[in-house]
Amino acid sequence: MPALSTLAVFCAAGLALIVVPGPAVTYIVTQSIDKGRRAGLVSALGIAAGGLVHVTAAVLGLSALIASSASAFTVVKLVGAAYLVVLGVRRLLSNDDVAVPELSPEPAEHSRLFVQGVVVNILNPKTALFFLAFLPQFVDPNRGSVALQAAILGTIFVAMAVVSDSSYAVAAAALSDRLRNSVRARRIQRWVSGTIFVALGATAALAKRS
């Protein structure tokens, strides 16, 4: 178990990193503006679940493979980029501007959004490398199992990220609600959200190992 002083420093450092918007926050905010608060919150939970997958991979040492293999990194990067681009293109080609969007999406829609969030985060090799580089800095081999310490720290980080990401989702949805009854505003939302997804995909495709 990490020392309390280590946990305090870890939480402070993690919070400083979490509150700065990145690709995951951009994805969540886009979903929240596009489909409402619940969609944004479900997407945030999906991103968090994907984060736990990365934490598990880091603990098991699987992330080291991505870090050491240019081919593995490239494959994961391109698959993730393609997935984001497909989401963006589908959004751009959709034709749902006339009907007023549902304020309470169906459970099936929630499940789809959750899975999308998981996939988006899992297919981000930068997240894998982040956990692999960040967690070991706060692990003390003299305080017991290294794997257990890394798992605890990673879970705490993901929990803090959920709170931050959910706050972004709620704020974005509040702004979106004011524009929801405008057909023109919904059309602009569709184009903006689709373009953001495509841009995120392009950015992911150009990512380099560091």
PDB file of N, CA and C in Angstrom, residues 1-12 152-153 156:
ATOM      1  N   MET A   1       0.848  -1.194   0.000  1.00  0.00           N
ATOM      2  CA  MET A   1       0.000   0.000   0.000  1.00  0.00           C
ATOM      3  C   MET A   1       0.887   1.249   0.000  1.00  0.00           C
ATOM      4  N   PRO A   2       0.649   2.202  -0.906  1.00  0.00           N
ATOM      5  CA  PRO A   2       1.465   3.423  -0.934  1.00  0.00           C
ATOM      6  C   PRO A   2       1.315   4.215   0.365  1.00  0.00           C
ATOM      7  N   ALA A   3       2.376   4.931   0.747  1.00  0.00           N
ATOM      8  CA  ALA A   3       2.321   5.768   1.942  1.00  0.00           C
ATOM      9  C   ALA A   3       1.340   6.916   1.720  1.00  0.00           C
ATOM     10  N   LEU A   4       0.781   7.453   2.820  1.00  0.00           N
ATOM     11  CA  LEU A   4      -0.182   8.550   2.711  1.00  0.00           C
ATOM     12  C   LEU A   4       0.440   9.769   2.047  1.00  0.00           C
ATOM     13  N   SER A   5       1.711  10.031   2.362  1.00  0.00           N
ATOM     14  CA  SER A   5       2.388  11.175   1.740  1.00  0.00           C
ATOM     15  C   SER A   5       2.517  10.971   0.231  1.00  0.00           C
ATOM     16  N   THR A   6       2.784   9.739  -0.165  1.00  0.00           N
ATOM     17  CA  THR A   6       2.884   9.428  -1.595  1.00  0.00           C
ATOM     18  C   THR A   6       1.532   9.593  -2.276  1.00  0.00           C
ATOM     19  N   LEU A   7       0.486   9.126  -1.599  1.00  0.00           N
ATOM     20  CA  LEU A   7      -0.864   9.264  -2.151  1.00  0.00           C
ATOM     21  C   LEU A   7      -1.233  10.729  -2.324  1.00  0.00           C
ATOM     22  N   ALA A   8      -0.850  11.557  -1.354  1.00  0.00           N
ATOM     23  CA  ALA A   8      -1.167  12.983  -1.421  1.00  0.00           C
ATOM     24  C   ALA A   8      -0.469  13.633  -2.621  1.00  0.00           C
ATOM     25  N   VAL A   9       0.804  13.325  -2.794  1.00  0.00           N
ATOM     26  CA  VAL A   9       1.550  13.887  -3.926  1.00  0.00           C
ATOM     27  C   VAL A   9       0.991  13.362  -5.245  1.00  0.00           C
ATOM     28  N   PHE A  10       0.661  12.075  -5.264  1.00  0.00           N
ATOM     29  CA  PHE A  10       0.103  11.462  -6.473  1.00  0.00           C
ATOM     30  C   PHE A  10      -1.222  12.129  -6.854  1.00  0.00           C
ATOM     31  N   CYS A  11      -2.090  12.332  -5.879  1.00  0.00           N
ATOM     32  CA  CYS A  11      -3.396  12.941  -6.150  1.00  0.00           C
ATOM     33  C   CYS A  11      -3.233  14.374  -6.657  1.00  0.00           C
ATOM     34  N   ALA A  12      -2.291  15.110  -6.073  1.00  0.00           N
ATOM     35  CA  ALA A  12      -2.057  16.489  -6.502  1.00  0.00           C
ATOM     36  C   ALA A  12      -1.537  16.526  -7.942  1.00  0.00           C
ATOM     37  N   ILE A 152      -3.709   0.265  -7.299  1.00  0.00           N
ATOM     38  CA  ILE A 152      -4.397   1.214  -6.411  1.00  0.00           C
ATOM     39  C   ILE A 152      -4.265   2.632  -6.954  1.00  0.00           C
ATOM     40  N   LEU A 153      -3.043   3.003  -7.323  1.00  0.00           N
ATOM     41  CA  LEU A 153      -2.803   4.353  -7.835  1.00  0.00           C
ATOM     42  C   LEU A 153      -3.563   4.587  -9.138  1.00  0.00           C
ATOM     43  N   ILE A 156      -7.275   5.078  -8.418  1.00  0.00           N
ATOM     44  CA  ILE A 156      -7.516   6.410  -7.852  1.00  0.00           C
ATOM     45  C   ILE A 156      -7.492   7.469  -8.953  1.00  0.00           C
TER      46      ILE A 156
END
